[in-house]
mmCIF file of C-alpha atoms in Angstrom:
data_model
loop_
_atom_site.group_PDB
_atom_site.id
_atom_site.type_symbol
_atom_site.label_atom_id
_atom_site.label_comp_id
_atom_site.label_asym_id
_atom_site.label_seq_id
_atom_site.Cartn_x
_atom_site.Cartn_y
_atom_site.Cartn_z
ATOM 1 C CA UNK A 1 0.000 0.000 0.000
ATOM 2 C CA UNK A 2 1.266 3.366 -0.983
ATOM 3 C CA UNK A 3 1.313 5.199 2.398
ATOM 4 C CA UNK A 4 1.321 8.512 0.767
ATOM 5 C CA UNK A 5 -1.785 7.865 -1.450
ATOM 6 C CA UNK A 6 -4.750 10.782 -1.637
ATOM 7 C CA UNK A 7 -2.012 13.378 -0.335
ATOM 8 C CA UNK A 8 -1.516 16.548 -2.008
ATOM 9 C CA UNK A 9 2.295 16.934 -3.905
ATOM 10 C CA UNK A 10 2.924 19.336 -1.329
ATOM 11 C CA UNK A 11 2.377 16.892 1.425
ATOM 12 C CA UNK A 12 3.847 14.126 -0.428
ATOM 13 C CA UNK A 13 7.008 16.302 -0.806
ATOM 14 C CA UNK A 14 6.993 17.254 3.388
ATOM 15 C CA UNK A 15 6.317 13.378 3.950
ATOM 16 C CA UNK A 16 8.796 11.643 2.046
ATOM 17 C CA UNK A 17 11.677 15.099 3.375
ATOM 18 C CA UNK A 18 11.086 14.752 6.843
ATOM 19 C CA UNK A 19 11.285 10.646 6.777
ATOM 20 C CA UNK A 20 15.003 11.030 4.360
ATOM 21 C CA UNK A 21 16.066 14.138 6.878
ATOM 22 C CA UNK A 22 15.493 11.373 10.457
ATOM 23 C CA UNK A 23 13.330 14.089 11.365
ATOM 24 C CA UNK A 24 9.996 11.966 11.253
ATOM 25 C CA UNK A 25 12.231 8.786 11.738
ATOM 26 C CA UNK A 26 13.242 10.633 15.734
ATOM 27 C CA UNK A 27 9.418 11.669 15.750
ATOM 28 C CA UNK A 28 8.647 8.382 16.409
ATOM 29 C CA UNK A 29 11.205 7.386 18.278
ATOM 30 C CA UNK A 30 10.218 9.945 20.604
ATOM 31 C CA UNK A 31 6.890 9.547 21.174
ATOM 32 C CA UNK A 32 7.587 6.183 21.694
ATOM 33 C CA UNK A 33 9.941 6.533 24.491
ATOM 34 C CA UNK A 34 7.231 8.710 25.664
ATOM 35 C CA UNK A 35 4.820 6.058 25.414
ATOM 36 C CA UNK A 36 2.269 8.108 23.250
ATOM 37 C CA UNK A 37 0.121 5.947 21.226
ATOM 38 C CA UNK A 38 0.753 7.065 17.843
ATOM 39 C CA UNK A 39 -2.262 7.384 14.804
ATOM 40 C CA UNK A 40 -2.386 8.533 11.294
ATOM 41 C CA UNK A 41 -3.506 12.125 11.286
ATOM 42 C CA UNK A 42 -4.477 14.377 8.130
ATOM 43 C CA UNK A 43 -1.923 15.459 5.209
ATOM 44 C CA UNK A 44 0.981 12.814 5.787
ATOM 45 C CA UNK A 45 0.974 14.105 9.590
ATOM 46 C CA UNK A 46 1.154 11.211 12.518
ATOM 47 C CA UNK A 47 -0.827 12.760 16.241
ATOM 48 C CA UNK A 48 0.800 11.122 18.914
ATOM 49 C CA UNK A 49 -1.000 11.355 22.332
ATOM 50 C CA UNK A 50 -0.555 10.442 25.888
ATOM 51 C CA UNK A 51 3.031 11.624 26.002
ATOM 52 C CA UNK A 52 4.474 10.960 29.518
ATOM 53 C CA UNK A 53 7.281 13.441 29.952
ATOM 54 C CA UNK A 54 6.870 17.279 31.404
ATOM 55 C CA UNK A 55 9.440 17.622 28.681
ATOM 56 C CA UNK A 56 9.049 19.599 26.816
ATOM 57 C CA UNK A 57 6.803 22.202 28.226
ATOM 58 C CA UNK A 58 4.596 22.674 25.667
ATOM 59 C CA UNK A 59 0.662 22.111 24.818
ATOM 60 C CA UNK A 60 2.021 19.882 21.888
ATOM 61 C CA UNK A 61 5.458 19.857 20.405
ATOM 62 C CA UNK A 62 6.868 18.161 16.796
ATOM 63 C CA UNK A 63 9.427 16.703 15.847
ATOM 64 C CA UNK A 64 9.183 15.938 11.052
ATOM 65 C CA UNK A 65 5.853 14.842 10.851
ATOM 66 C CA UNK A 66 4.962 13.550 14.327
ATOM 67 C CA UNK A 67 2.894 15.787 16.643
ATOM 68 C CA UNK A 68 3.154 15.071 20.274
ATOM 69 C CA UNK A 69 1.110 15.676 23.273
ATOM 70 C CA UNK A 70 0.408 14.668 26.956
ATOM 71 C CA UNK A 71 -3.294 15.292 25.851
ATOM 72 C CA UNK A 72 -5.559 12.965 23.222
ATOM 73 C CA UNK A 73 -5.493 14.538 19.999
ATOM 74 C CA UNK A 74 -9.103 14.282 19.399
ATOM 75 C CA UNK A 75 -10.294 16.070 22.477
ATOM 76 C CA UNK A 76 -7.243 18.798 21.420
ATOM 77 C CA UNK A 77 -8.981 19.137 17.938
ATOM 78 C CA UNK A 78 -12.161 19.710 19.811
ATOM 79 C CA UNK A 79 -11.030 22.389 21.984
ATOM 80 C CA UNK A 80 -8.393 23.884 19.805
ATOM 81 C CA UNK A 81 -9.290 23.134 16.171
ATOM 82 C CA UNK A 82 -5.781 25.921 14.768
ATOM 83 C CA UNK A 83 -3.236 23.578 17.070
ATOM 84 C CA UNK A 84 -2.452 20.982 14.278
ATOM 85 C CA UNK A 85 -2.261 23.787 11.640
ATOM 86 C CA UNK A 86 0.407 25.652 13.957
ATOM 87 C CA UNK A 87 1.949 21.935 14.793
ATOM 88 C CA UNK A 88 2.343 21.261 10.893
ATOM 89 C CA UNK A 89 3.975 24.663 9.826
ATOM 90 C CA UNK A 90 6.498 23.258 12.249
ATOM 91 C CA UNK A 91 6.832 20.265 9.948
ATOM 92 C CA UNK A 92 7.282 22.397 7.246
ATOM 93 C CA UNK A 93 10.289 24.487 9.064
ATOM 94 C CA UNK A 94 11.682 20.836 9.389
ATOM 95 C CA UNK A 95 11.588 20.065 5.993
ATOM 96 C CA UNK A 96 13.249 23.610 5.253
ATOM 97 C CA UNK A 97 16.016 23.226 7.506
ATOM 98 C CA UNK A 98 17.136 19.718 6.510
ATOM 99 C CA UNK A 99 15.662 17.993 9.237
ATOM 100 C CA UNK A 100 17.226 17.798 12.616
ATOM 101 C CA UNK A 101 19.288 20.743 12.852
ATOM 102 C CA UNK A 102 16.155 22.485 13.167
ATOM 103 C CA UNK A 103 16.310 21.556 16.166
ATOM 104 C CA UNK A 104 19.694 23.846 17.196
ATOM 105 C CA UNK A 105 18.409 26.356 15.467
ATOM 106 C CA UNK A 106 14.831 26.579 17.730
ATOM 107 C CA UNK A 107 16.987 25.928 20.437
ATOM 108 C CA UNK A 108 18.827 29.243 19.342
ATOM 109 C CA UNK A 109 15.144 31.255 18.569
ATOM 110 C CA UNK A 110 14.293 30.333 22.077
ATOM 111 C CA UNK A 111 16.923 31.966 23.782
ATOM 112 C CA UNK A 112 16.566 34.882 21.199
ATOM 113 C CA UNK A 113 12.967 35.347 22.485
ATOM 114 C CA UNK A 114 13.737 35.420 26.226
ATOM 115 C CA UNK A 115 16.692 37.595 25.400
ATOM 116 C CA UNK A 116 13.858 39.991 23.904
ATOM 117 C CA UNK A 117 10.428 39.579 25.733
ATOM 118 C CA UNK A 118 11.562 36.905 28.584
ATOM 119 C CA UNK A 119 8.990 34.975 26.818
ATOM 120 C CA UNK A 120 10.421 31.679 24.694
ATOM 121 C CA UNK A 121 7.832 32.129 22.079
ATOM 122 C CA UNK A 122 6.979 35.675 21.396
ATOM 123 C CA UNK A 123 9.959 36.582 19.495
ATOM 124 C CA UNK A 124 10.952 33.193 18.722
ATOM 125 C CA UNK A 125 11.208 33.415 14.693
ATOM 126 C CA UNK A 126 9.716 29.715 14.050
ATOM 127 C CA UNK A 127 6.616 30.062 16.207
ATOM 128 C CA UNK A 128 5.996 33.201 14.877
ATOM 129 C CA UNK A 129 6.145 31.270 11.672
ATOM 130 C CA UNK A 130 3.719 29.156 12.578
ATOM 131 C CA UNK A 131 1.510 31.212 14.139
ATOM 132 C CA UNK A 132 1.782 32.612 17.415
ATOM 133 C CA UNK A 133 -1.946 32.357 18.346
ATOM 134 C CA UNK A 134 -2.795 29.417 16.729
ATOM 135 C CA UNK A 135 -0.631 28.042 18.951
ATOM 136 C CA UNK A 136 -1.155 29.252 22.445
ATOM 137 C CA UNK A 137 0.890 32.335 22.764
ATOM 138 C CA UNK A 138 0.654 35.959 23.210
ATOM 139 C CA UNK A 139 2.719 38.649 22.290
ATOM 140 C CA UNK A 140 4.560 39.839 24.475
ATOM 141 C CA UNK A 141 6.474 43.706 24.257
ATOM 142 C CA UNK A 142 9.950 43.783 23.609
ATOM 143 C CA UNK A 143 12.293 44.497 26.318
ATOM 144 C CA UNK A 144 15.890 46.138 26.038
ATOM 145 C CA UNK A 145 18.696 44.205 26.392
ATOM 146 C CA UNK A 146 19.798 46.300 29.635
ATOM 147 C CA UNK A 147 16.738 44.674 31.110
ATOM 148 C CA UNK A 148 17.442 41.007 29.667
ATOM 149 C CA UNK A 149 20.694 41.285 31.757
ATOM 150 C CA UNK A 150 19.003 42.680 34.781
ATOM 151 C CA UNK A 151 16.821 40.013 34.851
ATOM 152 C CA UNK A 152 19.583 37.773 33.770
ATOM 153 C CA UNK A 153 21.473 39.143 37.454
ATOM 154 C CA UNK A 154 18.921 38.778 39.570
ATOM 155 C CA UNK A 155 16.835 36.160 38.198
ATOM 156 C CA UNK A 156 13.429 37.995 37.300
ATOM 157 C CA UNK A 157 11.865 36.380 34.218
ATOM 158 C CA UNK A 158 9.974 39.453 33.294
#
């Protein structure tokens, strides 16, 4: 059976990426490490729920084309239908990046965003990307960098 069968190209081209880049190929590893029960999901996407580590903290998290989440995926759909459209731009910024060094490079857009706001997502460039909202997150202001190393200092967040 031709797994990517009834996709579009463009999620053909993300599916067969992200499995050549290990992206989706660590995807699954992770999720089942995490002892998530993993299902097909829509556009080449896998949704795999019941994730057992605080780590990391996040709603949902992806890694190629596996979502992940502490939480079912159905009752997430239900209460936050734009959460897999935010999760799959992720995906995307996978496929764009040549798989796992996206990784670093969020790692590197985190930082950047706490430097900014002392928030890990507002200014972070990928979930900006992806859409800040649709995923969970506010804006937050940006902050000078006097005030980054303040709170750096002392220890205040804000």
């Amino acid at each position: 059976m031709n797994p990517t069968a009834g996709m579009t190209a463009a999620a053909r081209l993300k599916w067969c990426a992200n499995w050549a880049n290990g992206s989706t190929a660590l995807g699954f590893a992770i999720a089942r490490v995490g002892g998530a029960h993993v299902a097909d999901g829509p556009r080449g996407l896998y949704l795999a729920g019941g994730y057992r580590f605080g780590f990391p903290i996040a709603g949902a998290f992806t890694v190629g084309n596996v979502l992940i989440s502490r939480s079912d995926w159905d009752r997430l759909q239900q209460e936050d239908p734009d959460l897999i459209t935010h999760e799959e731009q992720h995906s995307w910024q996978y496929v764009v990046c040549g798989g796992l060094p996206f990784l670093p490079l969020y790692g590197a857009a985190l930082a950047w965003s706490w430097v900014r706001t002392g928030d890990f997502a507002s200014r972070n460039v990928f979930e900006r990307n992806a859409g800040l909202a649709m995923g969970g997150y506010r804006e937050r202001s940006v902050r000078s960098l006097g005030t980054a190393l303040r709170s750096l200092r002392t220890g205040n967040t804000a």
